[in-house]
Short mmCIF file of C-alpha atoms in Angstrom, two decimals:
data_model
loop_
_atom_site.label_atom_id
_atom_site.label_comp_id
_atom_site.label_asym_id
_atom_site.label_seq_id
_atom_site.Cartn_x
_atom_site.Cartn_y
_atom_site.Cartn_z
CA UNK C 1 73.16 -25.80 23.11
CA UNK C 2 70.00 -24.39 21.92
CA UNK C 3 70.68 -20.80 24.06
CA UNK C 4 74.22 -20.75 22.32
CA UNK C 5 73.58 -21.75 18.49
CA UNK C 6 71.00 -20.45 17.03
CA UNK C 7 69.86 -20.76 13.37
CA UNK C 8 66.72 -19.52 12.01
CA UNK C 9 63.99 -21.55 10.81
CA UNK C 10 64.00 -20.93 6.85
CA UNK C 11 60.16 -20.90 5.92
CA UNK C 12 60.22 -20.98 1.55
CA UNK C 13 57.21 -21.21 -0.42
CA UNK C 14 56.53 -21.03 -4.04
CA UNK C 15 54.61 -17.41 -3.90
CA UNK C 16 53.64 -15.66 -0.28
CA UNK C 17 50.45 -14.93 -1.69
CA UNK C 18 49.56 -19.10 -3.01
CA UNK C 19 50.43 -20.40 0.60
CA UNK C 20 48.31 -23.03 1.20
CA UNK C 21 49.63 -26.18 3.45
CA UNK C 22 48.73 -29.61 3.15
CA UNK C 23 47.60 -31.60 6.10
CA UNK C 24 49.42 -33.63 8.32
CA UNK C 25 47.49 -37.04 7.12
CA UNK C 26 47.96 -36.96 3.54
CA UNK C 27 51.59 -35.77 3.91
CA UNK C 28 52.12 -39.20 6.25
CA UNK C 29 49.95 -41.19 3.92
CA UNK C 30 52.63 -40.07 1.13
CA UNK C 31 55.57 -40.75 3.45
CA UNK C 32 54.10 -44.56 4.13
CA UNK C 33 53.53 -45.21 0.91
CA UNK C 34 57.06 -46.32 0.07
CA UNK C 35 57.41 -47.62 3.22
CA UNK C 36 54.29 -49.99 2.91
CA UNK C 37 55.79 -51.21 -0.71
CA UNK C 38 59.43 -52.18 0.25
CA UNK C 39 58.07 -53.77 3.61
CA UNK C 40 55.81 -55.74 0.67
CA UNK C 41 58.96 -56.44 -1.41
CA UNK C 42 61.43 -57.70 1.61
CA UNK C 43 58.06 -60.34 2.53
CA UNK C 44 57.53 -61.59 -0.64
CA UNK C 45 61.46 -62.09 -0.95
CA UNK C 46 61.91 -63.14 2.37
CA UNK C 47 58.89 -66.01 2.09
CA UNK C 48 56.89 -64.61 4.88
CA UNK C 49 54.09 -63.67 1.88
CA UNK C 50 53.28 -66.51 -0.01
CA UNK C 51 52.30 -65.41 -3.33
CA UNK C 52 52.06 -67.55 -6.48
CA UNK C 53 54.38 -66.91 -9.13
CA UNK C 54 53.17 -65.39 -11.78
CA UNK C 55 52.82 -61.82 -13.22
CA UNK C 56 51.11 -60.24 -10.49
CA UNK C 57 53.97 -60.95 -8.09
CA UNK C 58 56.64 -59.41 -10.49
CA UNK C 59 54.22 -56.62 -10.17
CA UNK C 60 54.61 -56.39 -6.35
CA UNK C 61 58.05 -57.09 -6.23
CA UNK C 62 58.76 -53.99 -9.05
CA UNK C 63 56.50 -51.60 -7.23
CA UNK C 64 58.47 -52.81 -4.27
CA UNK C 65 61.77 -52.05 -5.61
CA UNK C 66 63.14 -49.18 -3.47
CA UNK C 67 63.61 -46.53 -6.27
CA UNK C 68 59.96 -47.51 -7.53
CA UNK C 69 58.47 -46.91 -3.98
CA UNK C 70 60.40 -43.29 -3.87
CA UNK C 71 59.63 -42.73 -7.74
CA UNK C 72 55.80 -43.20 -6.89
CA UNK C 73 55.90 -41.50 -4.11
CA UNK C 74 57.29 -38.27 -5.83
CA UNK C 75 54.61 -38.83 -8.64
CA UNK C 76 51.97 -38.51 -5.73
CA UNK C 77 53.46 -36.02 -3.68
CA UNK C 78 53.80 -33.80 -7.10
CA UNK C 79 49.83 -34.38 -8.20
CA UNK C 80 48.25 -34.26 -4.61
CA UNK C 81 50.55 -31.76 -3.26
CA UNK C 82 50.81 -29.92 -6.57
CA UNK C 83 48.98 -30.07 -9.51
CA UNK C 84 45.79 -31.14 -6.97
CA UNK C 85 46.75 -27.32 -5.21
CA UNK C 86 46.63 -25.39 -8.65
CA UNK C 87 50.20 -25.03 -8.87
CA UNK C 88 52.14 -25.63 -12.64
CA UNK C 89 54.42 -27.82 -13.89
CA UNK C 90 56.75 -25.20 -14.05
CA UNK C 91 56.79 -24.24 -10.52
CA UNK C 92 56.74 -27.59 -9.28
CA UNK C 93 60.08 -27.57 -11.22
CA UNK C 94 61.12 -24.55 -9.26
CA UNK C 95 60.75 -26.43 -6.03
CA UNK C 96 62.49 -29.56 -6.76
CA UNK C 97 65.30 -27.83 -8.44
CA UNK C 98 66.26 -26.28 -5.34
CA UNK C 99 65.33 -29.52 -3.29
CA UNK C 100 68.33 -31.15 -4.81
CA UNK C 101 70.60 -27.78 -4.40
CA UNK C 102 70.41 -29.23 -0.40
CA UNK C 103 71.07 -33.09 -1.87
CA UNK C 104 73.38 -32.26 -4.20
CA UNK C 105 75.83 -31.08 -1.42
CA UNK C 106 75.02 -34.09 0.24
CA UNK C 107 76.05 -36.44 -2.39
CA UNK C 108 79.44 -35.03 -3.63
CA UNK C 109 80.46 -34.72 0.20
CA UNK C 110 79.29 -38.10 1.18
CA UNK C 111 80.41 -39.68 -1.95
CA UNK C 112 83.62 -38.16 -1.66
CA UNK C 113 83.96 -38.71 1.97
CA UNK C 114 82.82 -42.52 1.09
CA UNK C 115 85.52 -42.76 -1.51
CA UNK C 116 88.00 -41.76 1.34
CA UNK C 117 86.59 -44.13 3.88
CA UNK C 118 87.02 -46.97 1.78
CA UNK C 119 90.82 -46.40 1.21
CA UNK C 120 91.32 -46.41 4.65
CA UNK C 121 89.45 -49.57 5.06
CA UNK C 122 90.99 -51.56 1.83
CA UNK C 123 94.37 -50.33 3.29
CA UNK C 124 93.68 -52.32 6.42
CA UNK C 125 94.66 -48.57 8.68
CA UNK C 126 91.44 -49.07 10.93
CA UNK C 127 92.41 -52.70 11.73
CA UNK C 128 95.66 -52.12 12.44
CA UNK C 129 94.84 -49.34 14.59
CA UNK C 130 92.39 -51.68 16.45
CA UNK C 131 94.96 -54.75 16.39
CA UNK C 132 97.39 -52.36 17.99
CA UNK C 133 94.71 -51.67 20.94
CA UNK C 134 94.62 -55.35 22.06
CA UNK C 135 98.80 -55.32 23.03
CA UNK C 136 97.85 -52.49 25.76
CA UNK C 137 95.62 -55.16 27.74
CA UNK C 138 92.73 -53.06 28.09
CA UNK C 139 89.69 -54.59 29.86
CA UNK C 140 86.98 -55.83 27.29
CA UNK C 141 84.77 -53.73 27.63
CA UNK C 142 87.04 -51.04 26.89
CA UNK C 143 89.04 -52.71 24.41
CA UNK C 144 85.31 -53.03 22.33
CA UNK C 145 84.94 -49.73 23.33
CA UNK C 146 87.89 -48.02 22.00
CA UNK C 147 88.07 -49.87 18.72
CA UNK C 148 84.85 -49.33 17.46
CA UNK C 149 85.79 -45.50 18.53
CA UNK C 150 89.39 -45.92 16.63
CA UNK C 151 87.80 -46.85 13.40
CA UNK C 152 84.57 -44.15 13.44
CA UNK C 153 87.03 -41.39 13.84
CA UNK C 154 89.62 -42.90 11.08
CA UNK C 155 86.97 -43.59 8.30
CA UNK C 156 83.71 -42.30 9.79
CA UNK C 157 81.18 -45.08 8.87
CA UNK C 158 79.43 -46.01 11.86
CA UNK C 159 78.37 -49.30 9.83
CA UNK C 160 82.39 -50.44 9.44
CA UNK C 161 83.09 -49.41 12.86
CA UNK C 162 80.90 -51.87 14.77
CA UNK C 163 81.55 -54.47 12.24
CA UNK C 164 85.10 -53.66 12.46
CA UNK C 165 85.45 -54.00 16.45
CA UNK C 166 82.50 -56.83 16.52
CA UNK C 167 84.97 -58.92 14.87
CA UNK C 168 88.03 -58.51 17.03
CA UNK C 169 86.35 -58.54 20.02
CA UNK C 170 84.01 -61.55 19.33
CA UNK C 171 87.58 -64.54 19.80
CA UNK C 172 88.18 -62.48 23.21
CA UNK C 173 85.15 -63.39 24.83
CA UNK C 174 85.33 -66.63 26.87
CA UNK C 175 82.44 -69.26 26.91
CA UNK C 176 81.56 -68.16 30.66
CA UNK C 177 80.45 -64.75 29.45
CA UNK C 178 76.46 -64.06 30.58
CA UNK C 179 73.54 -62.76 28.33
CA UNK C 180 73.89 -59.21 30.00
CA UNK C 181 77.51 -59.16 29.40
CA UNK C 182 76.98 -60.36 25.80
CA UNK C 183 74.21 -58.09 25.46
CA UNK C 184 76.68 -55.03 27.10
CA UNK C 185 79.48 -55.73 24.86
CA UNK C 186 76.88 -55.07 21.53
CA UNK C 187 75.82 -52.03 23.33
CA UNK C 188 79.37 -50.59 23.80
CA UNK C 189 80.40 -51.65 20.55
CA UNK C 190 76.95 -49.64 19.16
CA UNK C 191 78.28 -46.64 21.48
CA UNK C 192 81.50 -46.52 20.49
CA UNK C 193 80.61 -46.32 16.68
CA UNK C 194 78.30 -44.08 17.21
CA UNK C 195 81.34 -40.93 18.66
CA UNK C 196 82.24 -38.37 17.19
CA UNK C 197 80.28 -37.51 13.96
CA UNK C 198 82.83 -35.88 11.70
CA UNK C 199 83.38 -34.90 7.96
CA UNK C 200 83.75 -38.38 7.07
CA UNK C 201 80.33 -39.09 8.08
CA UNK C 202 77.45 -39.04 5.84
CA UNK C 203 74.96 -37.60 9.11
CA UNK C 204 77.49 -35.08 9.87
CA UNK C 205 76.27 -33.35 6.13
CA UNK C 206 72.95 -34.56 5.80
CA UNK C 207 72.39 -32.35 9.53
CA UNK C 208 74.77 -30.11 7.90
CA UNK C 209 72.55 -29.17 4.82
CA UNK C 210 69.13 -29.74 5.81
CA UNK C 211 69.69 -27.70 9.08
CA UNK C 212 71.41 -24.45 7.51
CA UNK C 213 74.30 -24.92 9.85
CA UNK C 214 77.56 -23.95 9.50
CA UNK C 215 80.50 -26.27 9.85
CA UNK C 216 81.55 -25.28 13.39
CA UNK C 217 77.94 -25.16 14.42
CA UNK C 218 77.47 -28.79 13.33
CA UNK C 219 80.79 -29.49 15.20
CA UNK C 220 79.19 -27.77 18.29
CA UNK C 221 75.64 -29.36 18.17
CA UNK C 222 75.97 -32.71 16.13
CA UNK C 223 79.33 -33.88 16.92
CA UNK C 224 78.85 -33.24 20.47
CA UNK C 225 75.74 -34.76 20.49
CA UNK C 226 76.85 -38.15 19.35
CA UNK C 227 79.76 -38.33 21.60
CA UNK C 228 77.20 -37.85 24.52
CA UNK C 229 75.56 -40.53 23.10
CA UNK C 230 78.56 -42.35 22.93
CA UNK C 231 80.01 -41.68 26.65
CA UNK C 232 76.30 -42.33 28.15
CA UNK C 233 76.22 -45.67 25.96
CA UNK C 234 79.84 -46.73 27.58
CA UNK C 235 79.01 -45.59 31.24
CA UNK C 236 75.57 -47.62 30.71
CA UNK C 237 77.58 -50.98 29.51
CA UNK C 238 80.36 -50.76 32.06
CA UNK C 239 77.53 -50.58 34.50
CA UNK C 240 75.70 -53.80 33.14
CA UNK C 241 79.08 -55.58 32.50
CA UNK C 242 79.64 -55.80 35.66
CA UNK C 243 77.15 -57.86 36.69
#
């Protein structure tokens, strides 16, 4: 696809003349930063970090919180970054105003596309669509396969999809089944939600935006892409089912 679409790399800075980019290290130390805190947060929560209760644990667990981690890491990325590079306050302004021209997009679409998805799924149309599979007698691998690909195109959340087929698949299988063919059935199940990326699907924008692409040239790159992923993911299950 690369010979066929091609967009043009979009290189913005704040003045041609004030160019002056960070390294890679401290823009990964900013990055783990709100990784490091969250994976603190889910420990202490989950018990694997014993820590006393007490004020200092509150501490850890507010830090921890996910907006915290991304609010601190914002604060750093505007002082090292920023403030630490000479530029002002108002033209770190100018940069994150149009930093949220890109998210903005994202949010409306997703949020209304999220708002759709979960009409179809109160309504029960995904499940009945995947009920409706099992009277045709597929195989079961295909018959995990196709629902899980019924439901991603109807509502587009890869999430309800596999949870979706998971759970009408999961009575059909008999108590002789094998590990591999267990294992299979999750990986067809993954494939199948994973088809054709489309409006309805929070990726499809989020590649959308932050690429520059067009609609059809998402269609033609992404969408493709995933079904690839998809039919590969399928011909790689059947294969391992079988044993």
């Amino acid at each position: 696809m690369g010979n066929r679409i091609f967009v043009a790399p979009k290189f913005d800075s704040l003045e041609d003349e004030k160019v002056d980019l960070p390294s890679p290290y401290s823009i990964g130390s900013i990055i783990f930063v709100p990784i490091i805190l969250i994976l603190l947060n889910t420990g202490i929560k989950s018990g694997m970090l014993n820590i006393a209760e007490g004020g200092f644990r509150n501490f850890l667990l507010l830090i921890g919180h996910p907006f915290s981690a991304l609010i601190i890491a914002n604060l750093l990325a505007w002082y090292f970054l920023g403030l630490k590079k000479g530029y002002t306050g108002k033209e770190l302004m100018k940069v994150s105003s149009k930093s949220m021209q890109a998210a903005g997009s994202i949010i409306l679409l997703t949020g209304a596309g999220g708002a759709f998805k979960q009409v179809l799924v109160d309504s029960g149309a995904g499940e009945m669509i995947a009920n409706s599979l099992a009277d045709f007698g597929f195989p079961l691998i295909l018959f995990a396969f196709l629902c899980a690909v019924a439901v991603r195109v109807l509502q587009g959340s890869a999430t309800v999809a596999m949870i979706t087929a998971a759970g009408l698949v999961a009575p059909l299988i008999g108590g002789e089944a094998s590990s591999l063919q267990l294992a299979s059935l999750v990986i067809v199940i993954a494939a199948g939600a994973t088809t054709l990326s489309h409006v309805n699907d929070s990726g499809f924008w989020l590649v959308h935006e932050y690429l520059g692409l067009s609609e059809k040239q998402t269609f033609q790159s992404w969408t493709i892409m995933t079904t690839l992923i998809a039919v590969c993911g399928f011909v790689i299950s059947l294969v391992l089912f079988s044993f």
